[in-house]
Coordinates of C-alpha atoms in Angstrom, one line a residue:
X1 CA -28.2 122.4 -64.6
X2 CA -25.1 120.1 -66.0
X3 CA -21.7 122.0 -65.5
X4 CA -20.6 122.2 -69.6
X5 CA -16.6 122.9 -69.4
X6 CA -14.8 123.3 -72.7
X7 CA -11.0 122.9 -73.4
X8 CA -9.7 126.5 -74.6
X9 CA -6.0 126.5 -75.9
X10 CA -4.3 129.8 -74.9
X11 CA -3.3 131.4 -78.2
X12 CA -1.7 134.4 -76.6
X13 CA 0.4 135.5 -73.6
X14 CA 1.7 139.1 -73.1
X15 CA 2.7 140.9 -70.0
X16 CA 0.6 144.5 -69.9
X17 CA 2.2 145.2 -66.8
X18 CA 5.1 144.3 -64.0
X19 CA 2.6 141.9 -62.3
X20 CA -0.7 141.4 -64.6
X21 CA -0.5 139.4 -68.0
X22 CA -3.3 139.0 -70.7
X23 CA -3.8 135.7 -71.7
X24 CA -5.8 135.0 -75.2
X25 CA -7.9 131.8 -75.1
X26 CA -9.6 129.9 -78.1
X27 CA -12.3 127.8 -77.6
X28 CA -12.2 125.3 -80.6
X29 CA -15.3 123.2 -80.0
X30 CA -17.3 126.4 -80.6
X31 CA -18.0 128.3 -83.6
X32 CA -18.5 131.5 -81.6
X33 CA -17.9 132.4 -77.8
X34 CA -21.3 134.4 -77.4
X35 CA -21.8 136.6 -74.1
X36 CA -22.7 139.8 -72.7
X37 CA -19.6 142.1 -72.1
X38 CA -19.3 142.3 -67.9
X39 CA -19.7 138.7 -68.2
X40 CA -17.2 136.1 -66.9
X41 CA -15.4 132.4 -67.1
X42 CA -14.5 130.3 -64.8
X43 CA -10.9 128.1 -65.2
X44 CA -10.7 124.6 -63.5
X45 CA -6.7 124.3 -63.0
X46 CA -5.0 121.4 -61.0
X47 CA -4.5 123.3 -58.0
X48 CA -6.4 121.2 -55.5
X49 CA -8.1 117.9 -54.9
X50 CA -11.5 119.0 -54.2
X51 CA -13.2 121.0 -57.3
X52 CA -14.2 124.3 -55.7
X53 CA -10.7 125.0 -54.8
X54 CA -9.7 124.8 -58.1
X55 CA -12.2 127.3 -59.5
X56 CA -11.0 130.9 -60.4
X57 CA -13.6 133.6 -62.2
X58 CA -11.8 136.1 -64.4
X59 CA -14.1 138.8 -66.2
X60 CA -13.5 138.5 -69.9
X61 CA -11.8 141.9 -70.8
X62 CA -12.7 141.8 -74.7
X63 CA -15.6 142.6 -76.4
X64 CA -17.7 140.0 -78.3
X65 CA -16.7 140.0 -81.6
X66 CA -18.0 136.4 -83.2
X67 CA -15.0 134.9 -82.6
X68 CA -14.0 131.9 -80.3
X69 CA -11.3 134.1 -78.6
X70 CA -11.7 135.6 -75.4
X71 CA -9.2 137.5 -73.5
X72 CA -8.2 137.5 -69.5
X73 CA -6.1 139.9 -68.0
X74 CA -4.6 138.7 -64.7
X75 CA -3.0 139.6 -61.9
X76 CA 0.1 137.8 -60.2
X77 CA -1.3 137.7 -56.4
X78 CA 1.5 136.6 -54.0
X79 CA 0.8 133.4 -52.3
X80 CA -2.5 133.2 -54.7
X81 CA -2.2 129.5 -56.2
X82 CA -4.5 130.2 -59.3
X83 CA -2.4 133.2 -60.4
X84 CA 0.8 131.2 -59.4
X85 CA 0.1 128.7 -62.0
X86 CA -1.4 130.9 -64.6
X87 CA 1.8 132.8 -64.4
X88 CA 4.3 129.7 -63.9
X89 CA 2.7 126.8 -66.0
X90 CA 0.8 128.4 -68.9
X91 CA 2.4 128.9 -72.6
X92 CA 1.0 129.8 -75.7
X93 CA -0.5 126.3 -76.7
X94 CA -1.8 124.9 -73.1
X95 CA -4.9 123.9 -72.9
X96 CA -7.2 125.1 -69.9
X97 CA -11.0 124.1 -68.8
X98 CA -13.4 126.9 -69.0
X99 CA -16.9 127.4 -67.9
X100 CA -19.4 130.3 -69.2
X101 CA -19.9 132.9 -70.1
X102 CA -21.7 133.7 -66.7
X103 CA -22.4 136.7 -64.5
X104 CA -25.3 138.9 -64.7
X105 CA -23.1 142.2 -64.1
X106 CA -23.9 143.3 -67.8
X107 CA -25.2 146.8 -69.4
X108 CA -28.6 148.1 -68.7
X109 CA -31.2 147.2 -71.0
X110 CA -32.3 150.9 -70.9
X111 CA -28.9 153.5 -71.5
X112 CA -31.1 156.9 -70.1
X113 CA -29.2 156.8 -67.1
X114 CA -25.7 158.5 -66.9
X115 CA -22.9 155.4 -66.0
X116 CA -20.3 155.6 -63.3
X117 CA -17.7 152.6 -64.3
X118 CA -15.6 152.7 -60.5
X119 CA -12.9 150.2 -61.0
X120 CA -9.5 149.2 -58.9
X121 CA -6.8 147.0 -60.6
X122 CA -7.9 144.3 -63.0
X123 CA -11.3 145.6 -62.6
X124 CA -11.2 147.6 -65.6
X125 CA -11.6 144.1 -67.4
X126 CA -15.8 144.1 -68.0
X127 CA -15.6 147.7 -68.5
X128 CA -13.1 148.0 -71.4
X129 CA -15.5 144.9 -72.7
X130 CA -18.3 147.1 -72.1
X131 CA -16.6 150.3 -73.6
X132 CA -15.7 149.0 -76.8
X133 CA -19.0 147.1 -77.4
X134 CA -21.0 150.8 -77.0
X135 CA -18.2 151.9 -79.3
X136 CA -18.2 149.4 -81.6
X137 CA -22.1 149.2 -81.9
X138 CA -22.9 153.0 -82.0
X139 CA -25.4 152.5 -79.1
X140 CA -26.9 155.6 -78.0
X141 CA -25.7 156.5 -74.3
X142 CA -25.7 159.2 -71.8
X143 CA -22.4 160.4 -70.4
X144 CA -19.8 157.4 -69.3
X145 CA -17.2 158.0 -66.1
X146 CA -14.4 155.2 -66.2
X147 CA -12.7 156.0 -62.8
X148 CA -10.2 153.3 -62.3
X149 CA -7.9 153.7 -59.3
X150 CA -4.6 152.0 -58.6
X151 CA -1.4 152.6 -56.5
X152 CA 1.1 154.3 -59.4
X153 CA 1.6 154.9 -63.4
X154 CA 2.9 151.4 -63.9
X155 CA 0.1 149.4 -62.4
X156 CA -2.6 151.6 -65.1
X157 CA -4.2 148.5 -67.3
X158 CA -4.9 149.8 -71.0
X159 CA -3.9 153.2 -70.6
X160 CA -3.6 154.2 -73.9
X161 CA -6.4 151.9 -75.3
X162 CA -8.5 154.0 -73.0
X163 CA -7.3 157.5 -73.9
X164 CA -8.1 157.1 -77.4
X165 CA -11.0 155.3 -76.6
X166 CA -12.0 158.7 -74.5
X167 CA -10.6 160.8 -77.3
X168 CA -12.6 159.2 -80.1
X169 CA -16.0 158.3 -78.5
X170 CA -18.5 161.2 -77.0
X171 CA -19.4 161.1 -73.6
X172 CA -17.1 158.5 -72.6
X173 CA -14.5 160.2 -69.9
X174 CA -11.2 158.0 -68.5
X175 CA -10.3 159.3 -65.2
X176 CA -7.3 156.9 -63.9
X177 CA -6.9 158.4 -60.2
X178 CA -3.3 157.6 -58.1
X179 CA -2.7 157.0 -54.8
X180 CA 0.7 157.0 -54.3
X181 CA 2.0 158.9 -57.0
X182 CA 4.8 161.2 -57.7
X183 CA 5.4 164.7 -58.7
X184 CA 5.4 163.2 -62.2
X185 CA 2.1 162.3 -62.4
X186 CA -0.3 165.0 -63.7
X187 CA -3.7 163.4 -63.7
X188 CA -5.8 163.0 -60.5
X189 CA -4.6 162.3 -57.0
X190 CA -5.8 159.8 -54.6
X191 CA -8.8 157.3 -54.1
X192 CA -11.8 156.6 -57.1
X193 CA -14.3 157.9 -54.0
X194 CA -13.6 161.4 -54.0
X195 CA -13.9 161.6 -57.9
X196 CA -17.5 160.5 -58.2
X197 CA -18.1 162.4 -55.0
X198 CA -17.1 166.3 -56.7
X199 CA -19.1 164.5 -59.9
X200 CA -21.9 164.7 -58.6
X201 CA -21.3 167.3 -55.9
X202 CA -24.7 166.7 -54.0
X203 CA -26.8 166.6 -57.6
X204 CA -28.4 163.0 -57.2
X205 CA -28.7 163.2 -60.8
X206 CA -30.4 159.8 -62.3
X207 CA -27.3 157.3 -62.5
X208 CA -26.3 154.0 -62.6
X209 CA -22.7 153.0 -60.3
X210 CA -21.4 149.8 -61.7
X211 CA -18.6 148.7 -59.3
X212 CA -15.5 146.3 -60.0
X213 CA -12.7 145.6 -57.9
X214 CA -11.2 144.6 -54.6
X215 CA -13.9 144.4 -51.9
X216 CA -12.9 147.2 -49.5
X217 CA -13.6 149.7 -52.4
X218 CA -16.9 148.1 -53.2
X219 CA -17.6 148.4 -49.2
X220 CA -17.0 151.5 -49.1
X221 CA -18.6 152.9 -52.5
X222 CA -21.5 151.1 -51.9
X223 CA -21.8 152.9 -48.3
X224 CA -21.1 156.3 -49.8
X225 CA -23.5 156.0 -52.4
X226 CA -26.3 155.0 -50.6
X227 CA -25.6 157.9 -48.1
X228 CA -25.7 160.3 -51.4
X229 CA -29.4 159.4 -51.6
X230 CA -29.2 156.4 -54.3
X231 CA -31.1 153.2 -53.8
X232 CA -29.0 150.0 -53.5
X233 CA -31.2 149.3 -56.9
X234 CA -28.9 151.4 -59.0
X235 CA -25.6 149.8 -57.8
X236 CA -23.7 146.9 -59.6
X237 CA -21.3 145.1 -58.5
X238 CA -18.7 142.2 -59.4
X239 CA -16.4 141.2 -56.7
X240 CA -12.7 140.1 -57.0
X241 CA -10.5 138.7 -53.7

């Protein structure tokens, strides 16, 4: 299958947090950037001779909405050469090669089965695209858990997004968890494992555990999962680092 690559132009750049930014990309030579949300791109950037080097996958965090626009939401990772030049080298009006959309961690084709969304750091990215898609489309769901997990208040991606997301769409429930958090923080305390855990408290009810983020969550979820009973069949998973 030939590689097709496309030159987007980076429309938009805003810092959502001390170390992540959201870039906006435009691909002109289509009419429409079609995919499924939970999908992702691939950048080529001239970071390195050889091209696998220079590859870097980024979920698409917005929803398809007919347009040509997609948007990324990055983190700065020290010593991380893709991120370095993202962050450094990129203004509203560079171009960038991108490859997709591609991935097959997408919705079920079937929503009977309640949906466990366990995310750390940028790994809210294909869930808010997922979110926002059920919302936009009215699709019939069971109950939605987004448990995203990060250090403290200022690394939370889409905060607010996701609180009125919460507060205006049934069954969907945002449960940011902290793990080194001060007295100021009221919400829940510690790692995303321990929330799906009292969840289901021993219930094995029918679900589906769709599983974003840094690999030593993922190793560990998928391990504590399984030893709740659930068959490696209903867990999804999109690795980053």
């Amino acid at each position: 299958m030939q590689e097709i690559w496309h030159t987007g132009i980076v429309t938009r750049l805003l810092d959502e947090t001390y170390n992540t930014r959201r870039f906006w990309i435009r691909i002109p030579d289509m009419e429409r950037f079609d995919f499924r949300p939970g999908q992702f791109v691939t950048l080529d950037l001239p970071i390195h001779e050889k091209k696998n080097k220079r590859w870097r996958s980024y979920s698409i965090a917005s929803h398809p909405d007919g347009s040509n626009e997609i948007e990324l939401v990055i983190v700065l990772l020290e010593g991380g050469a893709g991120s370095t030049y993202l962050f450094n080298e990129i203004r509203e009006g560079s171009e960038l090669q991108v490859r997709g959309p591609l991935g097959m961690f997408t919705l079920p084709e079937n929503m009977e089965k309640e949906l466990f969304l366990i995310c750390t750091g940028t790994g809210i990215a294909p869930f808010r695209s997922m979110a926002k898609y059920i919302q936009l489309h009215n699709i019939p769901h069971p109950n939605i858990h987004l448990i995203f997990g990060c250090r403290q208040q200022r690394d939370l991606l889409y905060a607010e997004e996701m609180r009125k997301l919460a507060a205006e769409m049934p069954g969907f429930n945002y449960i940011p968890t902290l793990s080194r958090e001060d007295n100021s923080w009221t919400g829940r305390k510690g790692y995303v494992h321990g929330i799906y855990e009292e969840m289901l408290n021993g219930s094995k009810r029918p679900a589906y555990f769709y599983l974003c983020g840094w690999k030593a969550m993922i190793d560990e979820a998928r391990q504590r999962i399984t030893g709740m009973g659930y068959d490696r069949h209903d867990i999804h998973l999109e690795l980053y680092g």
